[in-house]
Tab-separated table of C-alpha atoms in Angstrom:
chain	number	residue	atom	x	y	z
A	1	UNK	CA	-21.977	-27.600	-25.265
A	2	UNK	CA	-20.812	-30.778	-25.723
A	3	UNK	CA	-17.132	-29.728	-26.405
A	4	UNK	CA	-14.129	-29.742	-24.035
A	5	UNK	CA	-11.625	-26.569	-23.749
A	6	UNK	CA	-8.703	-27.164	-22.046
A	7	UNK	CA	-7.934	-23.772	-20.016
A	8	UNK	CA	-4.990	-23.418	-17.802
A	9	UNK	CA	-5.401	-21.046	-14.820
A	10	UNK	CA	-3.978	-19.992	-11.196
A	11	UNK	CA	-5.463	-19.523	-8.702
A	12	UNK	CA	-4.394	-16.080	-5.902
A	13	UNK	CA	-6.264	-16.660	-3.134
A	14	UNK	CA	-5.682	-14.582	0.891
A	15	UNK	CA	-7.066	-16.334	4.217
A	16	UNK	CA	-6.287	-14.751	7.876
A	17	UNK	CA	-6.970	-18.746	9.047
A	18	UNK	CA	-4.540	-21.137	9.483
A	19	UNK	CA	-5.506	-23.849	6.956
A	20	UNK	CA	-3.157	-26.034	7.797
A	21	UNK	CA	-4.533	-26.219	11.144
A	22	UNK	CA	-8.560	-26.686	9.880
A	23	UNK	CA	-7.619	-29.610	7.432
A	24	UNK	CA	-6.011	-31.392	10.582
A	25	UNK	CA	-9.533	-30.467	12.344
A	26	UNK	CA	-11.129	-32.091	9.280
A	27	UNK	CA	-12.950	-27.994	8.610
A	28	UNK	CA	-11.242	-27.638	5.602
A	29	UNK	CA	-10.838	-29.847	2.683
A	30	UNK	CA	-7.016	-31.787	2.516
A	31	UNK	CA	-7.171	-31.870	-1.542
A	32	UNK	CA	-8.024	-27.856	-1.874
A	33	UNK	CA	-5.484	-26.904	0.476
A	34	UNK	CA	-2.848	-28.941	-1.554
A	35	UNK	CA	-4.130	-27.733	-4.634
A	36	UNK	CA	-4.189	-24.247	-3.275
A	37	UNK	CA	-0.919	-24.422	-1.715
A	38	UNK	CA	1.593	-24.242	-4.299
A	39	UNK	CA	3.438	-20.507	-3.377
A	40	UNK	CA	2.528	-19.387	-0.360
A	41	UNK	CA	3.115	-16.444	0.613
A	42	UNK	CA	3.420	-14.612	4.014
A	43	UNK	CA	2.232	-10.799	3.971
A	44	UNK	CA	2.525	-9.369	7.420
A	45	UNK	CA	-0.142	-6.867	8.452
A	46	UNK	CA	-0.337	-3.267	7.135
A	47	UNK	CA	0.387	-2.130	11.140
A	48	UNK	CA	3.711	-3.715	10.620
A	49	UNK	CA	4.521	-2.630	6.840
A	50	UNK	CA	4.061	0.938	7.996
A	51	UNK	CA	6.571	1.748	5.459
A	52	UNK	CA	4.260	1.172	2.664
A	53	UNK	CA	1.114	3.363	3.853
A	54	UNK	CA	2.592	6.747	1.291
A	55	UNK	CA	2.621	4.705	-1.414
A	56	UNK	CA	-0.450	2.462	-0.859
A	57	UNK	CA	-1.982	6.116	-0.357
A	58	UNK	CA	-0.620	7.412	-3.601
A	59	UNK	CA	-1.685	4.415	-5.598
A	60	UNK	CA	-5.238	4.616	-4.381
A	61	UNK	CA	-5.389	8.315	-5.032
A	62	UNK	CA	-4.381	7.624	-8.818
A	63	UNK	CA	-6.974	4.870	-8.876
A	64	UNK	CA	-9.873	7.220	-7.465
A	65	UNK	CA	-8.466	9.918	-9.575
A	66	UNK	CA	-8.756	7.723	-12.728
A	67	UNK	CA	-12.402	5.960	-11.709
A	68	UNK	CA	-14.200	9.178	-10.194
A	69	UNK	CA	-12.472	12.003	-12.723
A	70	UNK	CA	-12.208	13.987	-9.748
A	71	UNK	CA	-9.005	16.522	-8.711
A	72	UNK	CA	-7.499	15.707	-5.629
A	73	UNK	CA	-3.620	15.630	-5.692
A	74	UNK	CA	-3.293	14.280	-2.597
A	75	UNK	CA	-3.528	14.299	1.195
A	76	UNK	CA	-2.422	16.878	3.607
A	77	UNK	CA	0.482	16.475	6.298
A	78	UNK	CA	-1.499	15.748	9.052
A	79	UNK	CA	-3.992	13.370	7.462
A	80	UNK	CA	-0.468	11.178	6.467
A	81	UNK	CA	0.501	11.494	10.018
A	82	UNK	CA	-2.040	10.658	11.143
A	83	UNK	CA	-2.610	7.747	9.201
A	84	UNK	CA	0.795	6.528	9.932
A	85	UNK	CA	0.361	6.292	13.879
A	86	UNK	CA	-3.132	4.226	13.339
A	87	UNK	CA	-2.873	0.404	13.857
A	88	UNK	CA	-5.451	-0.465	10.829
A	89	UNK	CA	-7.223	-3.801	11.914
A	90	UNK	CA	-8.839	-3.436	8.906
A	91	UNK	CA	-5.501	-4.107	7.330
A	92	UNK	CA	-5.188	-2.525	3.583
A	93	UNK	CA	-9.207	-2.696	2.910
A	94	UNK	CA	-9.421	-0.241	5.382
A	95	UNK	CA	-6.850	1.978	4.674
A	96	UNK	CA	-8.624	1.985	0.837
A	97	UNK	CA	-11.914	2.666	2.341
A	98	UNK	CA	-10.450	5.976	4.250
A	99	UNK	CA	-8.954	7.150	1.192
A	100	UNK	CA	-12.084	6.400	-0.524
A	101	UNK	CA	-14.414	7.942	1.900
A	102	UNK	CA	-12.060	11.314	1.356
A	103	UNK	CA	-11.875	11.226	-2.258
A	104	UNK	CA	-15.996	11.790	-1.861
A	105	UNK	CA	-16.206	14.615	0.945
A	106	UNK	CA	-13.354	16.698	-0.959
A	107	UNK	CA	-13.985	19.473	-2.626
A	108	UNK	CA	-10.609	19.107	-4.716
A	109	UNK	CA	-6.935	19.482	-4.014
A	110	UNK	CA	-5.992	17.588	-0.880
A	111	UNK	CA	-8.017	15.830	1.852
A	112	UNK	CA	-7.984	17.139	5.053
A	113	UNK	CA	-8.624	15.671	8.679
A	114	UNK	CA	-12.401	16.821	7.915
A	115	UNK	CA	-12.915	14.754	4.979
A	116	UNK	CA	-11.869	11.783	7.017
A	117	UNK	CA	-14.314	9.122	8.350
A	118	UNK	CA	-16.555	10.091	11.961
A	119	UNK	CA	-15.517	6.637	13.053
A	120	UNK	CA	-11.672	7.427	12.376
A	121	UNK	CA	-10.262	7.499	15.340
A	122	UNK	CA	-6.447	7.776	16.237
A	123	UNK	CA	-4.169	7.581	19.030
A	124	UNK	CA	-2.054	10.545	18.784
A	125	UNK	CA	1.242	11.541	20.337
A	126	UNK	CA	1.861	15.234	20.421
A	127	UNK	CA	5.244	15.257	20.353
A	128	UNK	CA	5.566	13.058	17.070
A	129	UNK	CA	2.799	14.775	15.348
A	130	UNK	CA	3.959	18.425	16.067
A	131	UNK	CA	7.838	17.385	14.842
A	132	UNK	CA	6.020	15.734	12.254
A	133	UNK	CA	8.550	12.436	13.388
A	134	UNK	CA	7.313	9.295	13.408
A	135	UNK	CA	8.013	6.168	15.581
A	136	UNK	CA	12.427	6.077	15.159
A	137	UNK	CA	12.687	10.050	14.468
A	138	UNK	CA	12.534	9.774	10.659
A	139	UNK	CA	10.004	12.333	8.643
A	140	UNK	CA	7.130	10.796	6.813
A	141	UNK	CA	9.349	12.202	3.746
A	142	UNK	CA	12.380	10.212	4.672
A	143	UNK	CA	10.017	7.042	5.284
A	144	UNK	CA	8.571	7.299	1.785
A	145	UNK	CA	12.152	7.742	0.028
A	146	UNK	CA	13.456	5.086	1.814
A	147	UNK	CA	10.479	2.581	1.069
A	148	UNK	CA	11.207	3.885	-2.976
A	149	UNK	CA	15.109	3.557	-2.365
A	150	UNK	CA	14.450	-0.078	-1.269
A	151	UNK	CA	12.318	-1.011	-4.075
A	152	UNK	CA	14.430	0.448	-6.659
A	153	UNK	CA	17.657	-1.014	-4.787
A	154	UNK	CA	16.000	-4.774	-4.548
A	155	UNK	CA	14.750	-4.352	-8.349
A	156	UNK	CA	18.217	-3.157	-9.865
A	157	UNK	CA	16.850	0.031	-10.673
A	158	UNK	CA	14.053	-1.572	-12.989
A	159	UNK	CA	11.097	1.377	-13.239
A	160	UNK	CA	8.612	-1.358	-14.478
A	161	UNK	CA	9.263	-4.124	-11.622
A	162	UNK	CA	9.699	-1.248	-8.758
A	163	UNK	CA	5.958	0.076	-10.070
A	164	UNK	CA	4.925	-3.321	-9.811
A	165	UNK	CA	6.436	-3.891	-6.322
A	166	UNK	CA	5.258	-0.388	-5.142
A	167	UNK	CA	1.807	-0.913	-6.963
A	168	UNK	CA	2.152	2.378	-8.414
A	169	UNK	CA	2.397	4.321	-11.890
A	170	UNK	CA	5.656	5.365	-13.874
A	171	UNK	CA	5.008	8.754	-13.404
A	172	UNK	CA	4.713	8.741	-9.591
A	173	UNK	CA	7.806	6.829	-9.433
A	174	UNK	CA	9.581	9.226	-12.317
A	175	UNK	CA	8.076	12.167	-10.062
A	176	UNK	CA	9.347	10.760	-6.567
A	177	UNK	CA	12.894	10.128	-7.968
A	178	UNK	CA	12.953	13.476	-9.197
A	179	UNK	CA	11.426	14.778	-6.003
A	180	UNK	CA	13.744	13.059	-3.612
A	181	UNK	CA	16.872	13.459	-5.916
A	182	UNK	CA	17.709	9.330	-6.222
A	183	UNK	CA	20.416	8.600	-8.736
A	184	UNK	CA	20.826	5.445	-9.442
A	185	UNK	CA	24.526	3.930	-8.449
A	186	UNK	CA	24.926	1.447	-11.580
A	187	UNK	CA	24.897	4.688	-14.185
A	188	UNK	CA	28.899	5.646	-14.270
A	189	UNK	CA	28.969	9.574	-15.391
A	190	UNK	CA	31.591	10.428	-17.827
């Protein structure tokens, strides 16, 4: 067609380079980076966010649950410990692709260590895994209502902007506050 459409768009893209440092090497074109470079934004690994694994784990369950119409409600105790002490160099995609590899070997109701990957091997500590304590004493519980405490805090108590933040539905949020008994501060009881 001969006809122009004007079309206005962004652009979200991830690198693990330092593109600053190719365009000064002349590897990486100065006019895309600057055209590229308008938020940037600094996501630290998922070994350092470890703080987010329950929920990144409960939003890929939903999305499984939703694409593969299969019942599983979850993972067990020791599958979320152990998931918590691994260092993930895969970062996130890796973390998906565990989840993903259970959601196929279970039967239904919650994976288990056998549905995990061969390859999946951790570094365990005894002590922390039998306490079920991780890293400063704190339960895998208390880690997850703390993550949702922050989100909620840092969003005013918005449902719809913590879901976005947490990447996860209204329900598991409604179900999490209800499960961990959060009451939100800026509602005055009469």
């Amino acid at each position: 067609s001969n006809e122009s459409i004007k079309v206005d768009i962004r652009v979200i893209a991830a690198t693990n380079r330092d593109l600053k440092a190719l365009v000064e090497e002349g590897a990486f074109r100065d006019d895309l980076y600057y055209r590229l470079n308008v938020a940037n934004i600094m996501l630290p690994p998922l070994r350092d966010r470890k703080e987010d694994i329950p929920l990144l784990i409960e939003h890929f369950i939903d999305k499984f649950r939703a694409e593969k119409q299969k019942d599983i409600n979850g993972i067990s105790d020791t599958v979320l410990a152990r998931l918590m002490h691994h260092t993930f160099p895969g970062n996130i995609r890796e973390l998906e692709n565990i989840i993903e590899y259970g959601f196929i070997l279970c039967p239904g109701g919650l994976i288990q260590e056998n549905h995990l990957p061969d390859s999946f091997h951790l570094e365990e500590s005894n002590d922390s895994l039998d306490k079920g304590l991780l890293g400063d004493g704190l339960s895998l519980e208390e880690i997850e209502k703390q993550a949702i405490l922050g989100a909620l805090q840092r969003n005013k108590w918005k449902k719809m902007m913590t879901c976005r933040e947490l990447g996860i539905s209204k329900d598991t949020l409604r179900r999490k506050i209800e499960r961990y008994n959060l009451e939100n501060p800026l509602e005055v009881v009469t």
